[in-house]
Amino acid sequence: MIDNKKVLFSGMQATGNLTLGNYLGALKNWVSLSDEYECFYSVVDMHSITIRQDPATLRKRARALLTLYIAAGLDPEKNCIYYQSHVSGHAELSWILSCFTYMGELNRMTQFKDKAAKHADNINAGLFTYPVLMAADILLYQADVVPVGIDQMQHLELTRDIAQRFNGIYGDVFTIPEAYIGKVGAKIMSLQDPSKKMSKSDENPNGSIYLMDDPDTIRRKCKRAVTDSLGEFRYSDEQPGLHNLIDIYCSCTGKTPDEVVSEFSGSGYGQFKEAVGEAVVSILDPLQKRVAELEKDKSYIDSVIKNNAEKANYYAQKTLRKVQKKVGFPEKIR
Ligand code: TRP
């Protein structure tokens, strides 16, 4: 707890181009949580180097992501928005926690197996211990809740196991974090294959709407979205393409699926796809303008980076000192 509020931690990687799925599924919901929770939102650049990165690109993308957090409506006075690499406690706690994590546990992580298969030429130890760093992120701030997608649930379970193991040995050191599962309809699927999540690493660029796509590209991608040949306007699992478009439309407009079905029941898919395109443009266009405005204000963004890194460090050090003492590290002489 910080100031009587529960603590929330989440992070995103600045690799790849963020998609509408990242925005509607995660970022947009984060904004609504900042009153209820004391929020830490990290740009997890230390995780990014588990896959080889071009340094200049990583630096640029990390800043763009941090700027996007603010553009999306996260007030940096209320939310701690910072780079993971600016708080050395992440690495320090990660080392300690790695001594309380079993090889067998890490071997079971499905994301490691997937990534190792995808990057067979660079299966480094960091890729293997990635979930330990993630546990350190969360436990360092004594987070109560962690909004994560289903693909990160296994890592969160491991985090809980590590925390419980540590507490079992040393007493109540860590808060045991819970997953925060967002509202329904927030999971956005590929426009070209609605059985797959809309992903920043999709090889088919038409499957994803990128947050920085221009209006015409957005309209075109929506128009080309895969639907079905049933020709009936329903919100049903048998029509996954249409289902996904309705979800997107609802997320952008705040309408319910029932309302959308009655609104469009007499019209063809084509007409609805156009409406989806306009709805997405009406969300992304202002977001892009806000990003462009913020990017011009270099000193403001710099001050957010500096102040929030200090704030994050303050809380991180509190936990870290406690942990170091528990495991038997000698006290520093001041
Ligand atoms: N691994 C997460 C992902 O790829 C990002 C992440 C890193 C994270 N540390 C975290 C998410 C801590 C939640 C909490 O999506």
PDB file of N, CA, C and O in Angstrom, residues 264-317:
ATOM      1  N   PHE A 264     -26.777  -2.031 -36.943  1.00  0.00           N
ATOM      2  CA  PHE A 264     -26.300  -2.444 -38.267  1.00  0.00           C
ATOM      3  C   PHE A 264     -27.006  -3.683 -38.824  1.00  0.00           C
ATOM      4  O   PHE A 264     -26.589  -4.207 -39.856  1.00  0.00           O
ATOM      5  N   SER A 265     -28.031  -4.146 -38.154  1.00  0.00           N
ATOM      6  CA  SER A 265     -28.626  -5.426 -38.579  1.00  0.00           C
ATOM      7  C   SER A 265     -29.127  -5.389 -40.021  1.00  0.00           C
ATOM      8  O   SER A 265     -29.085  -6.386 -40.725  1.00  0.00           O
ATOM      9  N   GLY A 266     -29.553  -4.227 -40.483  1.00  0.00           N
ATOM     10  CA  GLY A 266     -30.052  -4.158 -41.854  1.00  0.00           C
ATOM     11  C   GLY A 266     -28.973  -3.909 -42.897  1.00  0.00           C
ATOM     12  O   GLY A 266     -29.226  -4.008 -44.091  1.00  0.00           O
ATOM     13  N   SER A 267     -27.741  -3.589 -42.447  1.00  0.00           N
ATOM     14  CA  SER A 267     -26.729  -3.198 -43.428  1.00  0.00           C
ATOM     15  C   SER A 267     -25.745  -4.324 -43.699  1.00  0.00           C
ATOM     16  O   SER A 267     -25.612  -5.266 -42.924  1.00  0.00           O
ATOM     17  N   GLY A 268     -25.031  -4.194 -44.787  1.00  0.00           N
ATOM     18  CA  GLY A 268     -24.044  -5.209 -45.154  1.00  0.00           C
ATOM     19  C   GLY A 268     -22.763  -5.039 -44.356  1.00  0.00           C
ATOM     20  O   GLY A 268     -22.564  -4.034 -43.670  1.00  0.00           O
ATOM     21  N   TYR A 269     -21.886  -6.045 -44.458  1.00  0.00           N
ATOM     22  CA  TYR A 269     -20.590  -5.976 -43.772  1.00  0.00           C
ATOM     23  C   TYR A 269     -19.781  -4.759 -44.223  1.00  0.00           C
ATOM     24  O   TYR A 269     -19.083  -4.129 -43.444  1.00  0.00           O
ATOM     25  N   GLY A 270     -19.883  -4.475 -45.552  1.00  0.00           N
ATOM     26  CA  GLY A 270     -19.081  -3.385 -46.112  1.00  0.00           C
ATOM     27  C   GLY A 270     -19.338  -2.066 -45.403  1.00  0.00           C
ATOM     28  O   GLY A 270     -18.397  -1.345 -45.047  1.00  0.00           O
ATOM     29  N   GLN A 271     -20.608  -1.802 -45.191  1.00  0.00           N
ATOM     30  CA  GLN A 271     -20.990  -0.552 -44.531  1.00  0.00           C
ATOM     31  C   GLN A 271     -20.469  -0.519 -43.082  1.00  0.00           C
ATOM     32  O   GLN A 271     -19.976   0.495 -42.600  1.00  0.00           O
ATOM     33  N   PHE A 272     -20.564  -1.675 -42.422  1.00  0.00           N
ATOM     34  CA  PHE A 272     -20.085  -1.746 -41.039  1.00  0.00           C
ATOM     35  C   PHE A 272     -18.570  -1.560 -40.978  1.00  0.00           C
ATOM     36  O   PHE A 272     -18.048  -0.847 -40.123  1.00  0.00           O
ATOM     37  N   LYS A 273     -17.865  -2.197 -41.916  1.00  0.00           N
ATOM     38  CA  LYS A 273     -16.399  -2.055 -41.929  1.00  0.00           C
ATOM     39  C   LYS A 273     -15.988  -0.604 -42.077  1.00  0.00           C
ATOM     40  O   LYS A 273     -15.009  -0.157 -41.466  1.00  0.00           O
ATOM     41  N   GLU A 274     -16.741   0.135 -42.890  1.00  0.00           N
ATOM     42  CA  GLU A 274     -16.434   1.560 -43.035  1.00  0.00           C
ATOM     43  C   GLU A 274     -16.628   2.283 -41.714  1.00  0.00           C
ATOM     44  O   GLU A 274     -15.809   3.115 -41.312  1.00  0.00           O
ATOM     45  N   ALA A 275     -17.697   1.935 -41.013  1.00  0.00           N
ATOM     46  CA  ALA A 275     -17.959   2.559 -39.712  1.00  0.00           C
ATOM     47  C   ALA A 275     -16.858   2.207 -38.710  1.00  0.00           C
ATOM     48  O   ALA A 275     -16.433   3.053 -37.906  1.00  0.00           O
ATOM     49  N   VAL A 276     -16.370   0.966 -38.780  1.00  0.00           N
ATOM     50  CA  VAL A 276     -15.277   0.566 -37.877  1.00  0.00           C
ATOM     51  C   VAL A 276     -14.041   1.409 -38.173  1.00  0.00           C
ATOM     52  O   VAL A 276     -13.395   1.940 -37.264  1.00  0.00           O
ATOM     53  N   GLY A 277     -13.740   1.550 -39.475  1.00  0.00           N
ATOM     54  CA  GLY A 277     -12.591   2.367 -39.881  1.00  0.00           C
ATOM     55  C   GLY A 277     -12.687   3.774 -39.310  1.00  0.00           C
ATOM     56  O   GLY A 277     -11.721   4.292 -38.735  1.00  0.00           O
ATOM     57  N   GLU A 278     -13.868   4.378 -39.446  1.00  0.00           N
ATOM     58  CA  GLU A 278     -14.044   5.750 -38.930  1.00  0.00           C
ATOM     59  C   GLU A 278     -13.903   5.790 -37.408  1.00  0.00           C
ATOM     60  O   GLU A 278     -13.318   6.717 -36.859  1.00  0.00           O
ATOM     61  N   ALA A 279     -14.433   4.776 -36.743  1.00  0.00           N
ATOM     62  CA  ALA A 279     -14.357   4.742 -35.277  1.00  0.00           C
ATOM     63  C   ALA A 279     -12.895   4.647 -34.819  1.00  0.00           C
ATOM     64  O   ALA A 279     -12.480   5.319 -33.862  1.00  0.00           O
ATOM     65  N   VAL A 280     -12.111   3.833 -35.528  1.00  0.00           N
ATOM     66  CA  VAL A 280     -10.698   3.683 -35.156  1.00  0.00           C
ATOM     67  C   VAL A 280      -9.946   4.980 -35.423  1.00  0.00           C
ATOM     68  O   VAL A 280      -9.158   5.450 -34.583  1.00  0.00           O
ATOM     69  N   VAL A 281     -10.227   5.592 -36.593  1.00  0.00           N
ATOM     70  CA  VAL A 281      -9.574   6.867 -36.912  1.00  0.00           C
ATOM     71  C   VAL A 281      -9.901   7.905 -35.836  1.00  0.00           C
ATOM     72  O   VAL A 281      -9.028   8.661 -35.401  1.00  0.00           O
ATOM     73  N   SER A 282     -11.142   7.910 -35.374  1.00  0.00           N
ATOM     74  CA  SER A 282     -11.542   8.927 -34.396  1.00  0.00           C
ATOM     75  C   SER A 282     -10.830   8.757 -33.054  1.00  0.00           C
ATOM     76  O   SER A 282     -10.751   9.681 -32.257  1.00  0.00           O
ATOM     77  N   ILE A 283     -10.299   7.567 -32.819  1.00  0.00           N
ATOM     78  CA  ILE A 283      -9.515   7.331 -31.599  1.00  0.00           C
ATOM     79  C   ILE A 283      -8.028   7.602 -31.848  1.00  0.00           C
ATOM     80  O   ILE A 283      -7.353   8.265 -31.052  1.00  0.00           O
ATOM     81  N   LEU A 284      -7.522   7.078 -32.969  1.00  0.00           N
ATOM     82  CA  LEU A 284      -6.064   7.142 -33.198  1.00  0.00           C
ATOM     83  C   LEU A 284      -5.593   8.510 -33.693  1.00  0.00           C
ATOM     84  O   LEU A 284      -4.472   8.918 -33.384  1.00  0.00           O
ATOM     85  N   ASP A 285      -6.441   9.206 -34.435  1.00  0.00           N
ATOM     86  CA  ASP A 285      -6.010  10.500 -34.962  1.00  0.00           C
ATOM     87  C   ASP A 285      -5.656  11.482 -33.835  1.00  0.00           C
ATOM     88  O   ASP A 285      -4.553  12.049 -33.832  1.00  0.00           O
ATOM     89  N   PRO A 286      -6.547  11.677 -32.857  1.00  0.00           N
ATOM     90  CA  PRO A 286      -6.182  12.574 -31.743  1.00  0.00           C
ATOM     91  C   PRO A 286      -4.976  12.074 -30.940  1.00  0.00           C
ATOM     92  O   PRO A 286      -4.163  12.873 -30.474  1.00  0.00           O
ATOM     93  N   LEU A 287      -4.873  10.746 -30.826  1.00  0.00           N
ATOM     94  CA  LEU A 287      -3.738  10.177 -30.082  1.00  0.00           C
ATOM     95  C   LEU A 287      -2.417  10.526 -30.783  1.00  0.00           C
ATOM     96  O   LEU A 287      -1.444  10.946 -30.150  1.00  0.00           O
ATOM     97  N   GLN A 288      -2.417  10.385 -32.104  1.00  0.00           N
ATOM     98  CA  GLN A 288      -1.195  10.691 -32.867  1.00  0.00           C
ATOM     99  C   GLN A 288      -0.835  12.171 -32.766  1.00  0.00           C
ATOM    100  O   GLN A 288       0.343  12.529 -32.676  1.00  0.00           O
ATOM    101  N   LYS A 289      -1.864  13.018 -32.780  1.00  0.00           N
ATOM    102  CA  LYS A 289      -1.589  14.461 -32.687  1.00  0.00           C
ATOM    103  C   LYS A 289      -0.992  14.799 -31.323  1.00  0.00           C
ATOM    104  O   LYS A 289      -0.079  15.617 -31.217  1.00  0.00           O
ATOM    105  N   ARG A 290      -1.507  14.138 -30.304  1.00  0.00           N
ATOM    106  CA  ARG A 290      -1.014  14.387 -28.947  1.00  0.00           C
ATOM    107  C   ARG A 290       0.446  13.908 -28.830  1.00  0.00           C
ATOM    108  O   ARG A 290       1.268  14.573 -28.210  1.00  0.00           O
ATOM    109  N   VAL A 291       0.749  12.756 -29.424  1.00  0.00           N
ATOM    110  CA  VAL A 291       2.131  12.265 -29.424  1.00  0.00           C
ATOM    111  C   VAL A 291       3.043  13.280 -30.095  1.00  0.00           C
ATOM    112  O   VAL A 291       4.111  13.650 -29.565  1.00  0.00           O
ATOM    113  N   ALA A 292       2.629  13.778 -31.258  1.00  0.00           N
ATOM    114  CA  ALA A 292       3.450  14.730 -32.016  1.00  0.00           C
ATOM    115  C   ALA A 292       3.708  15.994 -31.194  1.00  0.00           C
ATOM    116  O   ALA A 292       4.823  16.526 -31.171  1.00  0.00           O
ATOM    117  N   GLU A 293       2.671  16.456 -30.496  1.00  0.00           N
ATOM    118  CA  GLU A 293       2.805  17.643 -29.661  1.00  0.00           C
ATOM    119  C   GLU A 293       3.805  17.408 -28.525  1.00  0.00           C
ATOM    120  O   GLU A 293       4.687  18.227 -28.275  1.00  0.00           O
ATOM    121  N   LEU A 294       3.639  16.269 -27.859  1.00  0.00           N
ATOM    122  CA  LEU A 294       4.522  15.958 -26.732  1.00  0.00           C
ATOM    123  C   LEU A 294       5.968  15.800 -27.177  1.00  0.00           C
ATOM    124  O   LEU A 294       6.896  16.214 -26.482  1.00  0.00           O
ATOM    125  N   GLU A 295       6.144  15.193 -28.354  1.00  0.00           N
ATOM    126  CA  GLU A 295       7.507  14.963 -28.846  1.00  0.00           C
ATOM    127  C   GLU A 295       8.265  16.274 -29.026  1.00  0.00           C
ATOM    128  O   GLU A 295       9.487  16.324 -28.891  1.00  0.00           O
ATOM    129  N   LYS A 296       7.517  17.332 -29.323  1.00  0.00           N
ATOM    130  CA  LYS A 296       8.163  18.638 -29.509  1.00  0.00           C
ATOM    131  C   LYS A 296       8.669  19.194 -28.182  1.00  0.00           C
ATOM    132  O   LYS A 296       9.598  19.976 -28.152  1.00  0.00           O
ATOM    133  N   ASP A 297       8.012  18.782 -27.098  1.00  0.00           N
ATOM    134  CA  ASP A 297       8.350  19.339 -25.792  1.00  0.00           C
ATOM    135  C   ASP A 297       9.395  18.471 -25.082  1.00  0.00           C
ATOM    136  O   ASP A 297       9.102  17.762 -24.117  1.00  0.00           O
ATOM    137  N   LYS A 298      10.626  18.572 -25.587  1.00  0.00           N
ATOM    138  CA  LYS A 298      11.686  17.691 -25.117  1.00  0.00           C
ATOM    139  C   LYS A 298      11.941  17.842 -23.615  1.00  0.00           C
ATOM    140  O   LYS A 298      12.091  16.858 -22.886  1.00  0.00           O
ATOM    141  N   SER A 299      11.947  19.087 -23.141  1.00  0.00           N
ATOM    142  CA  SER A 299      12.306  19.298 -21.735  1.00  0.00           C
ATOM    143  C   SER A 299      11.206  18.768 -20.799  1.00  0.00           C
ATOM    144  O   SER A 299      11.504  18.298 -19.701  1.00  0.00           O
ATOM    145  N   TYR A 300       9.964  18.814 -21.264  1.00  0.00           N
ATOM    146  CA  TYR A 300       8.896  18.252 -20.433  1.00  0.00           C
ATOM    147  C   TYR A 300       9.059  16.739 -20.287  1.00  0.00           C
ATOM    148  O   TYR A 300       9.038  16.200 -19.174  1.00  0.00           O
ATOM    149  N   ILE A 301       9.256  16.063 -21.422  1.00  0.00           N
ATOM    150  CA  ILE A 301       9.432  14.602 -21.378  1.00  0.00           C
ATOM    151  C   ILE A 301      10.664  14.258 -20.537  1.00  0.00           C
ATOM    152  O   ILE A 301      10.635  13.339 -19.710  1.00  0.00           O
ATOM    153  N   ASP A 302      11.736  15.020 -20.715  1.00  0.00           N
ATOM    154  CA  ASP A 302      12.944  14.774 -19.920  1.00  0.00           C
ATOM    155  C   ASP A 302      12.653  14.895 -18.422  1.00  0.00           C
ATOM    156  O   ASP A 302      13.161  14.107 -17.618  1.00  0.00           O
ATOM    157  N   SER A 303      11.850  15.885 -18.057  1.00  0.00           N
ATOM    158  CA  SER A 303      11.574  16.061 -16.629  1.00  0.00           C
ATOM    159  C   SER A 303      10.726  14.908 -16.086  1.00  0.00           C
ATOM    160  O   SER A 303      10.918  14.466 -14.952  1.00  0.00           O
ATOM    161  N   VAL A 304       9.808  14.405 -16.917  1.00  0.00           N
ATOM    162  CA  VAL A 304       9.020  13.244 -16.499  1.00  0.00           C
ATOM    163  C   VAL A 304       9.955  12.048 -16.272  1.00  0.00           C
ATOM    164  O   VAL A 304       9.853  11.333 -15.261  1.00  0.00           O
ATOM    165  N   ILE A 305      10.879  11.854 -17.203  1.00  0.00           N
ATOM    166  CA  ILE A 305      11.812  10.725 -17.102  1.00  0.00           C
ATOM    167  C   ILE A 305      12.630  10.820 -15.802  1.00  0.00           C
ATOM    168  O   ILE A 305      12.772   9.851 -15.062  1.00  0.00           O
ATOM    169  N   LYS A 306      13.124  12.018 -15.536  1.00  0.00           N
ATOM    170  CA  LYS A 306      13.982  12.206 -14.368  1.00  0.00           C
ATOM    171  C   LYS A 306      13.190  12.052 -13.061  1.00  0.00           C
ATOM    172  O   LYS A 306      13.573  11.274 -12.177  1.00  0.00           O
ATOM    173  N   ASN A 307      12.082  12.765 -12.963  1.00  0.00           N
ATOM    174  CA  ASN A 307      11.314  12.745 -11.710  1.00  0.00           C
ATOM    175  C   ASN A 307      10.747  11.371 -11.395  1.00  0.00           C
ATOM    176  O   ASN A 307      10.757  10.922 -10.243  1.00  0.00           O
ATOM    177  N   ASN A 308      10.245  10.709 -12.400  1.00  0.00           N
ATOM    178  CA  ASN A 308       9.642   9.409 -12.134  1.00  0.00           C
ATOM    179  C   ASN A 308      10.680   8.319 -11.870  1.00  0.00           C
ATOM    180  O   ASN A 308      10.415   7.387 -11.107  1.00  0.00           O
ATOM    181  N   ALA A 309      11.865   8.454 -12.457  1.00  0.00           N
ATOM    182  CA  ALA A 309      12.927   7.496 -12.133  1.00  0.00           C
ATOM    183  C   ALA A 309      13.308   7.645 -10.664  1.00  0.00           C
ATOM    184  O   ALA A 309      13.544   6.661  -9.951  1.00  0.00           O
ATOM    185  N   GLU A 310      13.317   8.894 -10.190  1.00  0.00           N
ATOM    186  CA  GLU A 310      13.630   9.124  -8.775  1.00  0.00           C
ATOM    187  C   GLU A 310      12.561   8.518  -7.859  1.00  0.00           C
ATOM    188  O   GLU A 310      12.862   7.876  -6.859  1.00  0.00           O
ATOM    189  N   LYS A 311      11.329   8.731  -8.249  1.00  0.00           N
ATOM    190  CA  LYS A 311      10.222   8.185  -7.459  1.00  0.00           C
ATOM    191  C   LYS A 311      10.282   6.650  -7.427  1.00  0.00           C
ATOM    192  O   LYS A 311      10.170   6.029  -6.369  1.00  0.00           O
ATOM    193  N   ALA A 312      10.482   6.052  -8.598  1.00  0.00           N
ATOM    194  CA  ALA A 312      10.555   4.588  -8.676  1.00  0.00           C
ATOM    195  C   ALA A 312      11.718   4.074  -7.827  1.00  0.00           C
ATOM    196  O   ALA A 312      11.592   3.102  -7.077  1.00  0.00           O
ATOM    197  N   ASN A 313      12.867   4.762  -7.932  1.00  0.00           N
ATOM    198  CA  ASN A 313      14.041   4.369  -7.159  1.00  0.00           C
ATOM    199  C   ASN A 313      13.786   4.381  -5.660  1.00  0.00           C
ATOM    200  O   ASN A 313      14.264   3.512  -4.931  1.00  0.00           O
ATOM    201  N   TYR A 314      13.048   5.366  -5.227  1.00  0.00           N
ATOM    202  CA  TYR A 314      12.751   5.499  -3.801  1.00  0.00           C
ATOM    203  C   TYR A 314      12.026   4.243  -3.285  1.00  0.00           C
ATOM    204  O   TYR A 314      12.431   3.639  -2.287  1.00  0.00           O
ATOM    205  N   TYR A 315      10.972   3.851  -3.992  1.00  0.00           N
ATOM    206  CA  TYR A 315      10.217   2.669  -3.550  1.00  0.00           C
ATOM    207  C   TYR A 315      11.013   1.385  -3.756  1.00  0.00           C
ATOM    208  O   TYR A 315      10.968   0.468  -2.937  1.00  0.00           O
ATOM    209  N   ALA A 316      11.763   1.331  -4.852  1.00  0.00           N
ATOM    210  CA  ALA A 316      12.557   0.146  -5.141  1.00  0.00           C
ATOM    211  C   ALA A 316      13.601  -0.089  -4.042  1.00  0.00           C
ATOM    212  O   ALA A 316      13.783  -1.214  -3.561  1.00  0.00           O
ATOM    213  N   GLN A 317      14.269   0.987  -3.621  1.00  0.00           N
ATOM    214  CA  GLN A 317      15.314   0.867  -2.600  1.00  0.00           C
ATOM    215  C   GLN A 317      14.761   0.369  -1.264  1.00  0.00           C
ATOM    216  O   GLN A 317      15.409  -0.381  -0.545  1.00  0.00           O
TER     217      GLN A 317
END
